Short mmCIF file of C-alpha atoms in Angstrom, two decimals:
data_model
loop_
_atom_site.label_atom_id
_atom_site.label_comp_id
_atom_site.label_asym_id
_atom_site.label_seq_id
_atom_site.Cartn_x
_atom_site.Cartn_y
_atom_site.Cartn_z
CA MET A 1 23.94 117.36 -22.10
CA THR A 2 27.46 116.37 -20.24
CA PRO A 3 28.55 118.41 -17.33
CA THR A 4 31.32 121.01 -17.92
CA THR A 5 33.57 122.01 -15.77
CA SER A 6 34.44 126.48 -14.46
CA GLY A 7 37.60 126.26 -16.60
CA GLY A 8 34.59 124.29 -19.33
CA ARG A 9 36.06 120.92 -19.08
CA HIS A 10 34.42 118.11 -19.62
CA ALA A 11 33.43 116.37 -15.92
CA THR A 12 33.90 112.96 -15.99
CA PRO A 13 30.85 111.46 -14.42
CA GLU A 14 32.18 110.29 -10.81
CA GLN A 15 33.19 113.91 -10.68
CA SER A 16 29.34 115.12 -11.31
CA LEU A 17 28.30 112.81 -8.95
CA ALA A 18 30.67 112.17 -6.10
CA PRO A 19 29.29 115.17 -3.49
CA GLN A 20 25.94 113.71 -4.40
CA GLY A 21 26.48 109.84 -3.34
CA VAL A 22 29.00 111.27 -0.94
CA TRP A 23 26.32 113.21 1.48
CA ALA A 24 23.93 110.22 0.65
CA GLU A 25 26.48 107.40 1.73
CA PHE A 26 27.28 109.63 4.31
CA LYS A 27 22.98 110.02 5.28
CA ASP A 28 22.34 105.90 4.94
CA ALA A 29 25.18 105.26 6.82
CA VAL A 30 24.49 108.58 10.09
CA ALA A 31 20.73 108.98 10.06
CA LEU A 32 18.97 111.84 12.35
CA ARG A 33 17.85 109.20 14.66
CA THR A 34 21.31 107.63 15.20
CA VAL A 35 22.52 111.74 15.75
CA GLY A 36 20.24 111.58 17.99
CA LEU A 37 20.51 109.84 20.37
CA ILE A 38 24.52 110.36 19.87
CA LEU A 39 23.30 113.62 21.56
CA GLY A 40 20.97 111.73 23.23
CA VAL A 41 24.46 109.96 24.83
CA LEU A 42 26.13 113.11 24.82
CA LEU A 43 24.28 115.32 27.53
CA LEU A 44 23.26 111.51 29.78
CA GLN A 45 27.98 111.29 29.70
CA LEU A 46 27.78 115.26 31.20
CA ALA A 47 25.24 113.96 32.83
CA PHE A 48 27.30 111.54 34.62
CA VAL A 49 30.01 113.95 35.06
CA LEU A 50 27.90 116.43 36.39
CA SER A 51 25.73 114.30 39.08
CA TYR A 52 29.46 112.43 40.31
CA VAL A 53 31.56 115.04 40.45
CA GLY A 54 28.43 117.73 41.62
CA ALA A 55 27.89 115.18 44.69
CA PHE A 56 31.04 113.84 45.88
CA HIS A 57 33.34 117.72 45.08
CA ALA A 58 32.66 118.95 48.63
CA PRO A 59 31.25 116.99 50.96
CA THR A 60 30.07 118.79 54.46
CA PRO A 61 27.84 117.95 56.89
CA HIS A 62 24.93 118.99 57.56
CA ARG A 63 22.93 118.33 60.47
CA ILE A 64 24.12 115.39 61.95
CA PRO A 65 22.31 113.95 64.42
CA VAL A 66 24.66 113.82 67.84
CA GLY A 67 23.04 113.51 71.68
CA VAL A 68 24.74 115.32 74.44
CA VAL A 69 25.05 113.75 77.80
CA ALA A 70 26.83 115.10 80.76
CA ALA A 71 28.82 112.32 82.50
CA SER A 72 27.62 113.58 86.69
CA ALA A 73 23.85 114.10 86.65
CA SER A 74 23.62 116.93 89.17
CA SER A 75 22.29 120.31 87.49
CA ALA A 76 25.76 121.85 86.59
CA GLY A 77 26.47 118.54 84.29
CA GLN A 78 22.96 118.94 83.13
CA SER A 79 23.07 122.82 82.73
CA ALA A 80 26.71 122.08 80.77
CA ALA A 81 25.38 119.92 78.36
CA THR A 82 21.75 122.34 77.05
CA GLN A 83 24.65 124.75 76.98
CA THR A 84 26.96 122.97 74.98
CA ALA A 85 23.99 121.28 72.13
CA ALA A 86 22.64 124.86 72.33
CA GLY A 87 26.12 125.87 71.46
CA LEU A 88 26.87 123.15 68.69
CA ASN A 89 23.49 123.71 66.67
CA ALA A 90 24.17 127.75 66.33
CA LEU A 91 27.31 126.26 64.66
CA PRO A 92 27.43 128.16 60.62
CA ALA A 93 26.00 125.67 57.86
CA TYR A 94 24.27 123.89 61.44
CA PRO A 95 26.25 120.94 61.17
CA ILE A 96 24.95 118.67 64.17
CA ASP A 97 21.70 118.33 65.04
CA ALA A 98 22.19 118.01 68.52
CA ARG A 99 20.15 117.17 71.70
CA VAL A 100 20.48 115.91 75.25
CA VAL A 101 20.38 112.14 76.26
CA ALA A 102 19.56 112.01 79.91
CA ASP A 103 22.63 108.92 80.44
CA GLU A 104 25.69 107.19 78.66
CA GLY A 105 23.98 104.31 78.94
CA SER A 106 20.32 105.78 76.08
CA ALA A 107 22.60 107.10 74.07
CA ARG A 108 24.77 104.45 73.84
CA SER A 109 21.19 102.06 72.35
CA LEU A 110 20.87 104.81 69.81
CA ILE A 111 23.86 104.50 68.59
CA GLU A 112 23.22 101.50 68.35
CA ARG A 113 19.59 101.46 67.24
CA GLY A 114 21.21 104.77 64.46
CA ASP A 115 19.43 106.67 66.40
CA LEU A 116 22.05 109.05 66.69
CA SER A 117 25.77 108.79 64.77
CA ALA A 118 27.39 109.89 67.73
CA ALA A 119 26.91 110.67 71.50
CA LEU A 120 29.61 113.63 73.15
CA VAL A 121 30.03 112.73 76.44
CA ILE A 122 31.49 115.73 78.95
CA ASN A 123 33.63 114.32 81.46
CA GLY A 124 32.67 117.50 84.57
CA THR A 125 36.34 116.20 85.89
CA SER A 126 39.01 117.08 83.42
CA THR A 127 38.67 118.45 80.51
CA GLN A 128 39.19 115.01 78.46
CA ASP A 129 35.26 114.56 77.19
CA THR A 130 34.37 110.63 75.50
CA LEU A 131 33.04 110.62 71.77
CA LEU A 132 30.81 107.68 70.90
CA VAL A 133 30.86 107.05 67.37
CA ALA A 134 29.69 104.49 65.10
CA SER A 135 31.33 103.75 62.22
CA GLY A 136 29.20 100.80 61.32
CA GLY A 137 26.91 104.00 60.12
CA GLY A 138 28.59 105.04 58.42
CA ALA A 139 32.85 105.62 57.95
CA SER A 140 32.68 109.30 56.41
CA VAL A 141 29.71 110.36 59.35
CA VAL A 142 32.84 109.65 62.10
CA SER A 143 35.40 112.25 60.44
CA ALA A 144 32.70 114.86 59.71
CA VAL A 145 31.63 114.58 63.23
CA THR A 146 35.08 113.45 64.79
CA GLU A 147 36.45 116.89 62.92
CA VAL A 148 33.67 119.20 64.05
CA PHE A 149 33.57 118.27 67.50
CA THR A 150 37.71 118.06 67.73
CA GLU A 151 38.08 121.91 66.51
CA VAL A 152 34.52 122.84 69.16
CA ALA A 153 36.98 121.47 72.04
CA SER A 154 40.16 122.57 70.82
CA GLY A 155 38.36 126.17 70.99
CA GLN A 156 37.28 125.64 74.17
CA GLY A 157 40.08 124.53 75.33
CA ARG A 158 39.07 121.22 75.54
CA THR A 159 41.13 117.44 74.28
CA LEU A 160 38.91 114.55 72.87
CA VAL A 161 38.92 110.87 72.40
CA ALA A 162 37.10 108.43 69.95
CA GLN A 163 35.07 105.23 70.54
CA ASP A 164 33.85 103.30 68.31
CA ILE A 165 31.58 101.35 69.95
CA VAL A 166 29.58 100.31 66.10
CA PRO A 167 33.00 98.52 64.90
CA LEU A 168 33.05 98.04 60.88
CA GLN A 169 33.35 94.42 60.29
CA SER A 170 36.39 93.86 59.05
CA GLY A 171 36.47 92.48 55.81
CA ASP A 172 34.53 95.65 55.04
CA GLY A 173 37.24 98.16 54.22
CA ARG A 174 35.25 102.36 55.18
CA GLY A 175 31.93 100.38 55.00
CA LEU A 176 31.56 100.40 50.99
CA THR A 177 30.92 96.19 50.79
CA GLY A 178 27.45 97.50 51.06
CA PHE A 179 27.71 99.87 48.45
CA TYR A 180 28.88 98.15 45.89
CA LEU A 181 26.67 94.89 46.54
CA VAL A 182 23.63 97.15 46.06
CA ILE A 183 25.18 98.33 42.66
CA GLY A 184 25.48 95.14 41.77
CA TRP A 185 21.85 93.98 42.13
CA ILE A 186 20.10 97.06 40.32
CA VAL A 187 22.74 96.92 37.44
CA GLY A 188 22.23 93.13 37.53
CA GLY A 189 18.40 93.90 37.29
CA TYR A 190 19.26 96.16 34.59
CA LEU A 191 20.69 95.20 32.63
CA VAL A 192 18.94 91.79 32.30
CA ALA A 193 15.76 93.82 31.34
CA ALA A 194 17.34 95.51 28.51
CA LEU A 195 18.56 92.33 27.40
CA LEU A 196 15.00 90.93 27.76
CA GLY A 197 13.81 93.95 25.17
CA VAL A 198 17.11 93.85 22.93
CA ALA A 199 17.12 90.48 22.15
CA ALA A 200 12.83 90.58 21.29
CA GLY A 201 12.36 93.93 20.94
CA SER A 202 11.68 96.66 23.93
CA ARG A 203 8.20 96.26 23.81
CA PRO A 204 6.61 92.92 23.87
CA ALA A 205 4.40 91.85 20.52
CA ASN A 206 1.49 91.34 22.94
CA PRO A 207 1.12 91.74 26.71
CA ARG A 208 0.96 88.11 27.60
CA ARG A 209 4.80 88.19 26.40
CA ALA A 210 5.66 90.80 28.42
CA TYR A 211 4.02 88.69 31.40
CA PHE A 212 5.71 86.17 30.76
CA ARG A 213 8.79 88.08 31.34
CA LEU A 214 7.67 89.93 34.14
CA ALA A 215 7.72 86.61 35.37
CA ALA A 216 11.17 86.11 33.71
CA ILE A 217 12.09 88.67 35.94
CA VAL A 218 11.45 86.66 39.49
CA PRO A 219 13.71 83.48 39.11
CA TYR A 220 17.04 84.96 38.18
CA SER A 221 16.21 88.42 41.24
CA ILE A 222 15.90 84.83 43.33
CA LEU A 223 19.17 83.95 41.85
CA SER A 224 20.94 87.27 41.87
CA GLY A 225 20.37 87.85 45.47
CA LEU A 226 21.89 84.99 46.50
CA GLY A 227 24.74 84.87 44.22
CA GLY A 228 25.28 88.56 46.13
CA ALA A 229 24.61 87.33 49.38
CA LEU A 230 26.82 84.11 49.41
CA ILE A 231 29.74 86.37 47.45
CA VAL A 232 29.51 88.70 50.09
CA ASP A 233 28.90 86.56 53.36
CA GLN A 234 30.77 82.90 52.63
CA VAL A 235 32.99 83.75 49.99
CA LEU A 236 34.86 86.60 50.75
CA GLY A 237 33.86 86.90 54.89
CA ALA A 238 32.92 90.99 54.44
CA LEU A 239 29.82 91.28 55.75
CA THR A 240 28.58 88.65 57.86
CA GLY A 241 26.15 86.98 60.04
CA HIS A 242 23.03 87.76 58.15
CA PHE A 243 22.40 85.33 55.60
CA MET A 244 18.84 85.86 55.53
CA ALA A 245 18.59 89.47 54.93
CA LEU A 246 21.03 90.51 52.46
CA TRP A 247 19.44 87.54 50.65
CA TRP A 248 16.18 89.22 50.36
CA ILE A 249 16.55 92.71 50.23
CA GLY A 250 19.32 91.90 46.87
CA ALA A 251 16.23 90.63 45.44
CA LEU A 252 13.94 93.20 45.79
CA LEU A 253 16.68 95.27 44.80
CA VAL A 254 17.54 93.65 41.51
CA ALA A 255 13.82 92.88 41.02
CA ALA A 256 13.34 96.62 41.01
CA ALA A 257 15.90 97.88 39.16
CA ALA A 258 14.06 95.43 36.38
CA THR A 259 11.17 96.35 36.23
CA VAL A 260 11.62 99.93 36.27
CA THR A 261 13.80 99.28 32.68
CA MET A 262 11.48 96.81 31.05
CA ALA A 263 8.32 100.18 31.84
CA PHE A 264 10.45 102.75 30.68
CA GLN A 265 11.21 100.04 27.90
CA VAL A 266 7.91 99.53 26.53
CA LEU A 267 6.82 103.41 28.07
CA PHE A 268 9.75 104.39 25.09
CA GLY A 269 11.32 102.13 23.18
CA VAL A 270 15.36 101.67 22.89
CA ILE A 271 15.38 105.41 24.76
CA GLY A 272 13.99 103.74 27.33
CA ILE A 273 17.50 102.43 28.91
CA GLY A 274 18.99 105.90 28.90
CA LEU A 275 16.64 106.75 30.68
CA THR A 276 16.87 104.18 33.71
CA VAL A 277 20.47 105.23 32.88
CA LEU A 278 19.69 108.63 34.57
CA VAL A 279 17.57 107.24 37.42
CA PHE A 280 19.57 104.70 38.33
CA VAL A 281 23.48 105.70 37.84
CA ILE A 282 23.00 109.55 36.95
CA LEU A 283 21.08 110.25 39.75
CA GLY A 284 21.31 106.34 41.72
CA ASN A 285 24.55 106.18 42.33
CA PRO A 286 26.17 109.56 43.85
CA SER A 287 22.85 109.85 45.49
CA ALA A 288 23.22 105.92 47.62
CA GLY A 289 24.92 107.34 50.98
CA GLY A 290 28.72 104.45 49.76
CA ALA A 291 31.77 106.84 49.90
CA TYR A 292 29.89 109.43 51.15
CA GLN A 293 26.72 108.92 53.82
CA ALA A 294 23.36 111.72 52.91
CA PRO A 295 24.17 113.70 55.94
CA LEU A 296 27.37 114.78 54.39
CA LEU A 297 25.85 115.71 50.30
CA PRO A 298 24.57 118.68 49.10
CA ALA A 299 20.63 118.72 48.65
CA PHE A 300 19.55 118.32 46.19
CA TRP A 301 21.58 114.47 46.74
CA ARG A 302 20.15 114.11 49.67
CA SER A 303 16.18 114.90 49.19
CA LEU A 304 16.79 112.23 46.70
CA SER A 305 18.71 108.87 49.01
CA SER A 306 16.17 107.38 50.91
CA ALA A 307 13.43 109.02 47.43
CA LEU A 308 15.88 105.76 45.70
CA PRO A 309 16.27 101.84 45.07
CA ASN A 310 20.05 102.61 45.37
CA GLY A 311 20.04 104.51 48.77
CA ALA A 312 17.09 102.74 49.96
CA GLY A 313 19.43 99.72 49.50
CA THR A 314 22.31 100.41 50.68
CA ASP A 315 21.59 102.73 54.05
CA ALA A 316 18.76 98.88 54.44
CA VAL A 317 22.10 96.50 54.35
CA ARG A 318 23.93 98.93 56.69
CA ARG A 319 21.74 99.06 58.86
CA ILE A 320 20.86 95.61 58.90
CA VAL A 321 24.99 94.43 59.23
CA TYR A 322 25.63 97.38 61.77
CA LEU A 323 22.18 98.72 63.79
CA GLY A 324 20.13 95.12 63.97
CA SER A 325 17.88 96.28 61.12
CA ASN A 326 16.25 99.52 62.90
CA GLY A 327 14.88 101.91 60.55
CA ILE A 328 14.16 100.09 57.38
CA SER A 329 11.10 99.44 57.19
CA SER A 330 10.54 102.99 55.14
CA HIS A 331 13.59 101.40 53.03
CA LEU A 332 11.88 97.96 51.91
CA LEU A 333 8.96 99.68 51.04
CA VAL A 334 10.15 102.64 49.00
CA ILE A 335 11.73 99.02 46.49
CA ALA A 336 8.29 97.29 46.38
CA ALA A 337 6.77 100.86 45.23
CA TYR A 338 9.68 100.23 42.77
CA VAL A 339 8.60 96.15 42.39
CA VAL A 340 5.06 96.92 41.85
CA ILE A 341 5.07 100.22 40.71
CA GLY A 342 7.49 99.04 37.07
CA ALA A 343 5.58 96.23 36.61
CA VAL A 344 2.09 97.49 36.84
CA VAL A 345 3.22 100.93 33.91
CA ALA A 346 5.21 98.11 32.21
CA ALA A 347 1.64 95.23 31.66
CA GLY A 348 -1.27 97.96 31.99
CA ALA A 349 1.09 100.15 28.70
CA SER A 350 1.54 96.72 26.76
CA HIS A 351 -1.28 96.60 26.84
CA LEU A 352 -2.42 99.48 25.70
CA HIS A 353 0.03 99.28 22.81
CA HIS A 354 -2.06 96.37 21.86
CA ARG A 355 -4.77 98.37 21.53
CA ARG A 356 -4.00 100.85 19.71
CA GLY A 357 -2.26 98.31 17.37
CA ALA A 358 1.26 99.57 17.91
CA ALA A 359 3.82 97.51 16.16
CA PRO A 360 6.40 96.07 18.48
CA ALA A 361 10.07 98.05 18.41
CA SER A 362 12.63 96.19 17.42
CA PRO A 363 15.91 97.01 19.12
CA LEU A 364 16.99 99.18 16.83
CA GLN A 365 13.72 101.17 15.91
CA ALA A 366 12.74 104.04 16.99
CA PRO A 367 9.30 104.20 19.73
#
């Protein structure tokens, strides 16, 4: 029977099928899985905004380690240093973690090693004190410390002169070169792993292919570390004098990002790329201590700083270039742990999928 319209007129076949055809075409063009992926992208986007703005919108110093030194070794001088340190530790919100240091030479040594961010040398014969700082250890920390000490000195009727004993290299504007170098290495690491997944399926067809992919990461990491070190040293002269150390920490960072990305892809398919972005971009970059070092970040991002390759790598590069490589062992262990765990998980998950007889996920299939 020919369908009719509400007014009794006969409807054409095109009119009767049009709504159903449009809906079917829409479902074909925008599948339920596609909607899910779009929602996932939206969540990542909002998480990006929340993480970056949350980390950077109100930088506040938190227990920055500083020393207090009496220029005079007399009992009066030592008493003044002790009282000053106690007053600094009692400031609201605890911006400073102050301790008395025996003499100026010891304070300089601790700053040059990165154990202290600054030191106040109290002048016993005038009202002008000296603040020893290290912009190479973190320019934003120096600004925060200088602001706190200037305010305290002003309240006591004293003046302050700052002396930078670990200055930035001339090509390292605002001390951000190391941060961007680390970010470049990490981006290269997760992009090469994602590319391998897109080219031949998120999950390798068998464990042997997983090992091939892991092996391919090795020369890429070495070349990437070499390229980054060449650019910042020989090409641009931004960070000079530490070429070999930068090369190999760069290779380690690239390998960390690549193996973790591969592990996520083997475990979760194409969704693993989104998880990689979450770890390395949304959480890793704002907590890395680039524009604002860890002591100026809110508690959540501060706690992540040295636990992720971004922050561990950024502080390691800063310490290699400016602080005599002191304190980098823990950072190297963190980065190496990501390499090892990522490789083990990627290989182990590939074996598990193969034993279960799971078909490899194509780049556009659900995991």
